[in-house]
mmCIF file of C-alpha atoms and ligand atoms in Angstrom:
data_model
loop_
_atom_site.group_PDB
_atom_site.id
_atom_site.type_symbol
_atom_site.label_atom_id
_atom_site.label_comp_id
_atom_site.label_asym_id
_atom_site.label_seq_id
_atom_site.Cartn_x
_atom_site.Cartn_y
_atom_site.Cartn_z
ATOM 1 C CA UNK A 1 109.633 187.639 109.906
ATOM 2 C CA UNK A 2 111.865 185.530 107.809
ATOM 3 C CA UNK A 3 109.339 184.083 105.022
ATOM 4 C CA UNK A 4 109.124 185.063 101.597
ATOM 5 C CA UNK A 5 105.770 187.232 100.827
ATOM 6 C CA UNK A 6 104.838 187.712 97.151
ATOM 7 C CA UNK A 7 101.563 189.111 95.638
ATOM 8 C CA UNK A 8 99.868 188.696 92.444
ATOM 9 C CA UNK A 9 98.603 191.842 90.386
ATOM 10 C CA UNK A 10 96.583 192.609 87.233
ATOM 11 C CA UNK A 11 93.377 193.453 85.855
ATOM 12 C CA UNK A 12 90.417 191.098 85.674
ATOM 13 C CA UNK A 13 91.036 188.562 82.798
ATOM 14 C CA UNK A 14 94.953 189.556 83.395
ATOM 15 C CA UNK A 15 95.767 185.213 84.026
ATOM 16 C CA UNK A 16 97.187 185.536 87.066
ATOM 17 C CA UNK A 17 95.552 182.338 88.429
ATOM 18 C CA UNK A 18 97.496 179.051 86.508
ATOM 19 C CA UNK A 19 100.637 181.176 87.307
ATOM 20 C CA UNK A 20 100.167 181.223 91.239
ATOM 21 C CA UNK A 21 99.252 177.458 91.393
ATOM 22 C CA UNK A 22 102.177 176.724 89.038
ATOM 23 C CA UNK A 23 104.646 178.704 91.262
ATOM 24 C CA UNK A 24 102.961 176.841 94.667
ATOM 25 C CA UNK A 25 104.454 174.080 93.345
ATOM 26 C CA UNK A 26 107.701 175.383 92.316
ATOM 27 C CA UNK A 27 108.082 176.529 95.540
ATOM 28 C CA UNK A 28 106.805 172.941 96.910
ATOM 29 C CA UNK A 29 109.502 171.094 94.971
ATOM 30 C CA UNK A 30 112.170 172.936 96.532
ATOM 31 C CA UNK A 31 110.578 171.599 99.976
ATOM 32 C CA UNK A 32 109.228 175.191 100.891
ATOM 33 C CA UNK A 33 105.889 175.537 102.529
ATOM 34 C CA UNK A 34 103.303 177.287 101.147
ATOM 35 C CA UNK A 35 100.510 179.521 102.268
ATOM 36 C CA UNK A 36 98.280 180.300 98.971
ATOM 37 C CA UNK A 37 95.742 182.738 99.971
ATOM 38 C CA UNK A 38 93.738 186.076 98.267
ATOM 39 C CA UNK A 39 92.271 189.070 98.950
ATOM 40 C CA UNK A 40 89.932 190.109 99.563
ATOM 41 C CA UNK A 41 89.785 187.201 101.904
ATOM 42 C CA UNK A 42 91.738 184.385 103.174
ATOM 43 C CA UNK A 43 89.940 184.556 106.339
ATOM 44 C CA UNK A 44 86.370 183.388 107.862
ATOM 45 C CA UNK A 45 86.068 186.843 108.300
ATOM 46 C CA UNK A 46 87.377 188.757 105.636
ATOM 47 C CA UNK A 47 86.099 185.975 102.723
ATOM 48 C CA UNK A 48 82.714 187.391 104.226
ATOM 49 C CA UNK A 49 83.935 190.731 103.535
ATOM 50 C CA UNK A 50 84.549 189.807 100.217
ATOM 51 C CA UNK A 51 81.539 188.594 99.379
ATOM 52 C CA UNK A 52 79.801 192.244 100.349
ATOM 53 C CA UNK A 53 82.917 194.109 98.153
ATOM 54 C CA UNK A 54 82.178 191.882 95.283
ATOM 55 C CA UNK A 55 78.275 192.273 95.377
ATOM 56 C CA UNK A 56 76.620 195.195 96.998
ATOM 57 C CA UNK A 57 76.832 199.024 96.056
ATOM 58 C CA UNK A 58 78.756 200.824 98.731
ATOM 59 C CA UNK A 59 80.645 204.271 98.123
ATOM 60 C CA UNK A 60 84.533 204.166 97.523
ATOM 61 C CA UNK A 61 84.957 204.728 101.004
ATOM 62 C CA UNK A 62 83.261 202.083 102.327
ATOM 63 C CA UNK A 63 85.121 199.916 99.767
ATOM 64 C CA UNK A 64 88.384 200.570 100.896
ATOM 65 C CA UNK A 65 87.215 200.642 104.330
ATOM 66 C CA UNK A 66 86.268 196.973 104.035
ATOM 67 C CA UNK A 67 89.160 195.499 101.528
ATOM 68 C CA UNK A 68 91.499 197.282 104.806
ATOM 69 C CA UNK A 69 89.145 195.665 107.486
ATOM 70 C CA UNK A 70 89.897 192.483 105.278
ATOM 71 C CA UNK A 71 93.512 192.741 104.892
ATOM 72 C CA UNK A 72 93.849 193.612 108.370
ATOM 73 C CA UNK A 73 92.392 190.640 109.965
ATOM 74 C CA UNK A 74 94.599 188.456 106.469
ATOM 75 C CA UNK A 75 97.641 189.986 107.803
ATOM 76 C CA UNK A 76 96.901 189.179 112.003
ATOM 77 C CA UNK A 77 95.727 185.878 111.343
ATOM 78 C CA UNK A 78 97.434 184.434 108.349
ATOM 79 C CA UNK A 79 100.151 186.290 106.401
ATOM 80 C CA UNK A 80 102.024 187.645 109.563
ATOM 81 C CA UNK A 81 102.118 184.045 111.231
ATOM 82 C CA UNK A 82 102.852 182.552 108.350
ATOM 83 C CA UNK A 83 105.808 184.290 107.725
ATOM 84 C CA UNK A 84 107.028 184.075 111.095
ATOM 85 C CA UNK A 85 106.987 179.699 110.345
ATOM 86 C CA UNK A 86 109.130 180.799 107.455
ATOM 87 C CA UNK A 87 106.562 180.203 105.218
ATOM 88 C CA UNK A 88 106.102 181.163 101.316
ATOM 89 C CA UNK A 89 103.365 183.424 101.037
ATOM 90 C CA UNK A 90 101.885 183.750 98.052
ATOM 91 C CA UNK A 91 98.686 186.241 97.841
ATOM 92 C CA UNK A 92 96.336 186.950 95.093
ATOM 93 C CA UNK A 93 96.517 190.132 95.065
ATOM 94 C CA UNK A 94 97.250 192.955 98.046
ATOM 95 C CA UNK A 95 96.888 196.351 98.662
ATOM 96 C CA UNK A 96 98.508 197.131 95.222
ATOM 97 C CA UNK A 97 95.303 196.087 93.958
ATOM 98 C CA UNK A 98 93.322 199.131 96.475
ATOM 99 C CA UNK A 99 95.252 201.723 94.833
ATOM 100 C CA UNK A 100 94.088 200.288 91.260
ATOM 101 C CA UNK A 101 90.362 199.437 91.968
ATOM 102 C CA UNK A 102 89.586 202.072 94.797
ATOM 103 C CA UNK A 103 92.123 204.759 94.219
ATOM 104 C CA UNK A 104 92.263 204.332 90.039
ATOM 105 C CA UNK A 105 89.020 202.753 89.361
ATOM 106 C CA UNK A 106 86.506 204.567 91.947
ATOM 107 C CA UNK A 107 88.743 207.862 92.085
ATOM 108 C CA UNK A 108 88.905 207.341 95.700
ATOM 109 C CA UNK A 109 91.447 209.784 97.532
ATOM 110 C CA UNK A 110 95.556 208.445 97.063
ATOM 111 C CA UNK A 111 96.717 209.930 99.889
ATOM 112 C CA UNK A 112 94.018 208.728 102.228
ATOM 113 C CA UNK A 113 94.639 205.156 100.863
ATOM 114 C CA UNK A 114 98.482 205.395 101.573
ATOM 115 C CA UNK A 115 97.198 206.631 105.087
ATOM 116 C CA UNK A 116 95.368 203.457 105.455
ATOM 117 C CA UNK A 117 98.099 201.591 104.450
ATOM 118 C CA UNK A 118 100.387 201.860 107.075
ATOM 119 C CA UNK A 119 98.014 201.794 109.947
ATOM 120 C CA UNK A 120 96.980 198.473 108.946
ATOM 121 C CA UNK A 121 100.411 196.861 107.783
ATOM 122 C CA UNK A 122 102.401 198.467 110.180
ATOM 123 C CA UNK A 123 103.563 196.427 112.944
ATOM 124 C CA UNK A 124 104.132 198.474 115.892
ATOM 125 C CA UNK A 125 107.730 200.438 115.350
ATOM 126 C CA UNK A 126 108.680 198.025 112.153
ATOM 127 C CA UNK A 127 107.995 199.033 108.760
ATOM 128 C CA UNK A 128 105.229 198.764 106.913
ATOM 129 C CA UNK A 129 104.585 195.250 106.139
ATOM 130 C CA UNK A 130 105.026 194.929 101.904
ATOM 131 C CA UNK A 131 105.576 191.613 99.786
ATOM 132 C CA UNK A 132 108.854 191.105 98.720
ATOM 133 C CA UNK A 133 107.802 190.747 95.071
ATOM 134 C CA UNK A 134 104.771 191.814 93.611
ATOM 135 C CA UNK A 135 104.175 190.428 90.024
ATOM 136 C CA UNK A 136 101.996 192.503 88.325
ATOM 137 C CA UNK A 137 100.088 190.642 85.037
ATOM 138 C CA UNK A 138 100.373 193.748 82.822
ATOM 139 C CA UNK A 139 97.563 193.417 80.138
ATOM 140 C CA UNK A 140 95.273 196.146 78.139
ATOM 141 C CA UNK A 141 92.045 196.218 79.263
ATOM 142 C CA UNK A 142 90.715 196.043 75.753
ATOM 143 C CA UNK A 143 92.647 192.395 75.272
ATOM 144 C CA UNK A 144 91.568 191.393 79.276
ATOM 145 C CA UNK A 145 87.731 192.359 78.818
ATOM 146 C CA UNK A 146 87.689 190.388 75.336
ATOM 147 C CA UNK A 147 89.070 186.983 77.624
ATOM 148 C CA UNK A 148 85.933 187.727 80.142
ATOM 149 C CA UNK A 149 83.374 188.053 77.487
ATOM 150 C CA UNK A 150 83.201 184.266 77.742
ATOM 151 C CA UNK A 151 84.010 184.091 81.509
ATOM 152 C CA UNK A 152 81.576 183.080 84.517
ATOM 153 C CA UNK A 153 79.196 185.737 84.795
ATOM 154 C CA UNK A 154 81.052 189.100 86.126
ATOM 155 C CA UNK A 155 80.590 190.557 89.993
ATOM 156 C CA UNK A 156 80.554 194.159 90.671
ATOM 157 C CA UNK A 157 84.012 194.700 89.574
ATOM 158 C CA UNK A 158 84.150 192.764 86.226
ATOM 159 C CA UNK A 159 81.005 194.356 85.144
ATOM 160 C CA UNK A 160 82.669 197.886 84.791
ATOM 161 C CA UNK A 161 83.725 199.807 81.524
ATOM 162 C CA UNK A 162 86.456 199.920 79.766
ATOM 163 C CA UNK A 163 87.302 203.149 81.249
ATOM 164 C CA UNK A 164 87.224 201.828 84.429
ATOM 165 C CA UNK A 165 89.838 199.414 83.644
ATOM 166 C CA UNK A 166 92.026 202.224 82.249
ATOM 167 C CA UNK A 167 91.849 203.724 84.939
ATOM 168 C CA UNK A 168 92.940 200.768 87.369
ATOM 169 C CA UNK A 169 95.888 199.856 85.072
ATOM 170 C CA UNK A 170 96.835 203.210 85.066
ATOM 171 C CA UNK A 171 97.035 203.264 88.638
ATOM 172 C CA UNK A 172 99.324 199.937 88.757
ATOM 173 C CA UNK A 173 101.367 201.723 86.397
ATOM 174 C CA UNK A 174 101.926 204.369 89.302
ATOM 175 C CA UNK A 175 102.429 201.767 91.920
ATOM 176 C CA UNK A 176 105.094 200.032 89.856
ATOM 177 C CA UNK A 177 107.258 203.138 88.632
ATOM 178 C CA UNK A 178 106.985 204.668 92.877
ATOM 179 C CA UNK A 179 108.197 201.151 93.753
ATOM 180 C CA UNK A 180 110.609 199.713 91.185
ATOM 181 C CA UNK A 181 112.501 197.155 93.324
ATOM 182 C CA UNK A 182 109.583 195.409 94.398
ATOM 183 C CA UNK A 183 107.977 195.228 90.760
ATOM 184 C CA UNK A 184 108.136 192.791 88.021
ATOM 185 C CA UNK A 185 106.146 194.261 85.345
ATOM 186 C CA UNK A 186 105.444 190.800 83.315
ATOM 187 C CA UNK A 187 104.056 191.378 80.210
ATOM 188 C CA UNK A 188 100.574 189.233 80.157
ATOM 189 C CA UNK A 189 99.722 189.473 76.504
ATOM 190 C CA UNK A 190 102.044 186.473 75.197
ATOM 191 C CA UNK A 191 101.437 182.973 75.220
ATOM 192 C CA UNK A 192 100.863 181.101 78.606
ATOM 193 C CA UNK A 193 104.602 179.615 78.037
ATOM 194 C CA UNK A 194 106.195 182.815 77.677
ATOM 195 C CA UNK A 195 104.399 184.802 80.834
ATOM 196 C CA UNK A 196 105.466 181.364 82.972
ATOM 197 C CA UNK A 197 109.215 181.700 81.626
ATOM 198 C CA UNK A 198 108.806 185.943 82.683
ATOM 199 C CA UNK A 199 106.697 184.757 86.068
ATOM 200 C CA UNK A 200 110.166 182.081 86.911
ATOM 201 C CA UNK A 201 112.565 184.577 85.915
ATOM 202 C CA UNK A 202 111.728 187.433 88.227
ATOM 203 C CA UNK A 203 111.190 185.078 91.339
ATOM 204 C CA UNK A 204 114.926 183.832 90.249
ATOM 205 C CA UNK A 205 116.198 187.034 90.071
ATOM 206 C CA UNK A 206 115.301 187.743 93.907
ATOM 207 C CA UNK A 207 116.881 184.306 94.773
ATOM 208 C CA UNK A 208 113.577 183.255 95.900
ATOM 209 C CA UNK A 209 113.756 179.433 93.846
ATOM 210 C CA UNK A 210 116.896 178.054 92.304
HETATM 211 P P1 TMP B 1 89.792 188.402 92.131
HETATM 212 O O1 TMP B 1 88.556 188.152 91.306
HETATM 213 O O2 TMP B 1 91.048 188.508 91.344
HETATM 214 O O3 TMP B 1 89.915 187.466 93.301
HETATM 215 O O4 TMP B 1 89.633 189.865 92.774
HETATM 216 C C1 TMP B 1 88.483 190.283 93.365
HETATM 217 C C2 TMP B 1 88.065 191.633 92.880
HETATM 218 O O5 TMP B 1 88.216 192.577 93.941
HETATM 219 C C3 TMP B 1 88.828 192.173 91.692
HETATM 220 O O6 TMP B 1 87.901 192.669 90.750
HETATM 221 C C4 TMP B 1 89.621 193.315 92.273
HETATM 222 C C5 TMP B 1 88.831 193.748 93.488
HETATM 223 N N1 TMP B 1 89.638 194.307 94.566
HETATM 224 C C6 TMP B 1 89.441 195.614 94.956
HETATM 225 O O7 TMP B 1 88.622 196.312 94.378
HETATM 226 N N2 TMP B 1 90.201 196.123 95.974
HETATM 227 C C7 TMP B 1 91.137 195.376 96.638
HETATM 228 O O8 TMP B 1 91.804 195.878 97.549
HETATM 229 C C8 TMP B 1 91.309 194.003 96.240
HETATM 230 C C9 TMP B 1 92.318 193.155 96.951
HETATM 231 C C10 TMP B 1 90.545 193.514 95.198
#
């Protein structure tokens, strides 16, 4: 695979979203192609598995069961072709974001979820399929659940305490210091301006745009 793969990371109300369509175009303007796509979902099938994560009670099993069903069908479809064209990938969040919600959030077994992880990104005898970059939107929950108060009304995830919240940024904060080289911790409470000038320089750093 010879594409660039980058993922998105951050609590709800973290502002990843302006960023990601802002870089698409970066990326555009240097004549790249570009596959934007999310998960949960970025497939007929797993946007349908989305819909069931985001809505119905389920046990944190059965959560990360599904977001891996999901990502697993992402990666065989879309991400894993995509790369192979040379695309740029970029994905709203990936499995960093499992380890947070299910694994920090629900309390849902670490080890099991790292299990999980390489049966479904491994590819045969390669390694375990990981974005190059992951940008993580670093923001305290108390300053990202004051921007949702006047957000569209909240799913199943956005609807959770404050605890909850500390508990998934927590858990991005272990992500980040196991897997330093593949971090940029951006720091999300500044002005748009400033996060954009942070979001540029760590995809320059990597070579990734000019
Ligand atoms: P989004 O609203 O940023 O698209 O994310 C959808 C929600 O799904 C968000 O609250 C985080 C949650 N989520 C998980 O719980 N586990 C996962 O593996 C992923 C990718 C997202």
């Amino acid at each position: 695979m010879s594409g660039s793969f980058i993922s998105f990371e951050g609590i709800d109300g973290a502002g990843k979203s302006t960023h990601i369509a802002a870089l698409s175009a970066a990326f555009q303007a240097q004549g790249r192609v570009v596959t934007l796509t999310r998960e949960p979902g970025g497939t007929a099938l797993a946007e349908q598995l989305r819909t069931l994560v985001l809505n119905d009670a389920m046990d944190a099993m059965t959560e990360a069961l599904l977001v891996f069903a999901a990502r697993r069908d992402h990666i065989v479809r879309v991400i894993a072709p995509a790369l192979a064209r040379d695309e740029v990938v970029l994905c709203d969040r990936f499995t960093d974001a499992t380890f947070a919600y299910q694994g920090g959030g629900r309390g849902f077994d670490w080890d099991m979820l790292a299990i999980l992880e390489r049966w479904v990104q491994g590819q045969g005898a390669a390694p375990v399929l990981q974005p190059e970059l992951t940008i993580w939107f670093d923001l305290p929950p108390a300053v990202a659940a004051a921007r949702l108060v006047s957000a569209r009304v909240p799913d199943k995830f956005e609807a959770q305490p404050r605890a909850f919240f500390e508990q998934v940024a927590a858990a991005y904060a272990r992500r980040c210091d196991a897997d330093r080289a593949r971090f940029a911790r951006i720091n999300a409470h500044q002005t748009p301006e400033q996060v954009w000038a942070d979001v540029l320089a760590a995809v320059r750093q990597r070579n990734l745009l000019p």
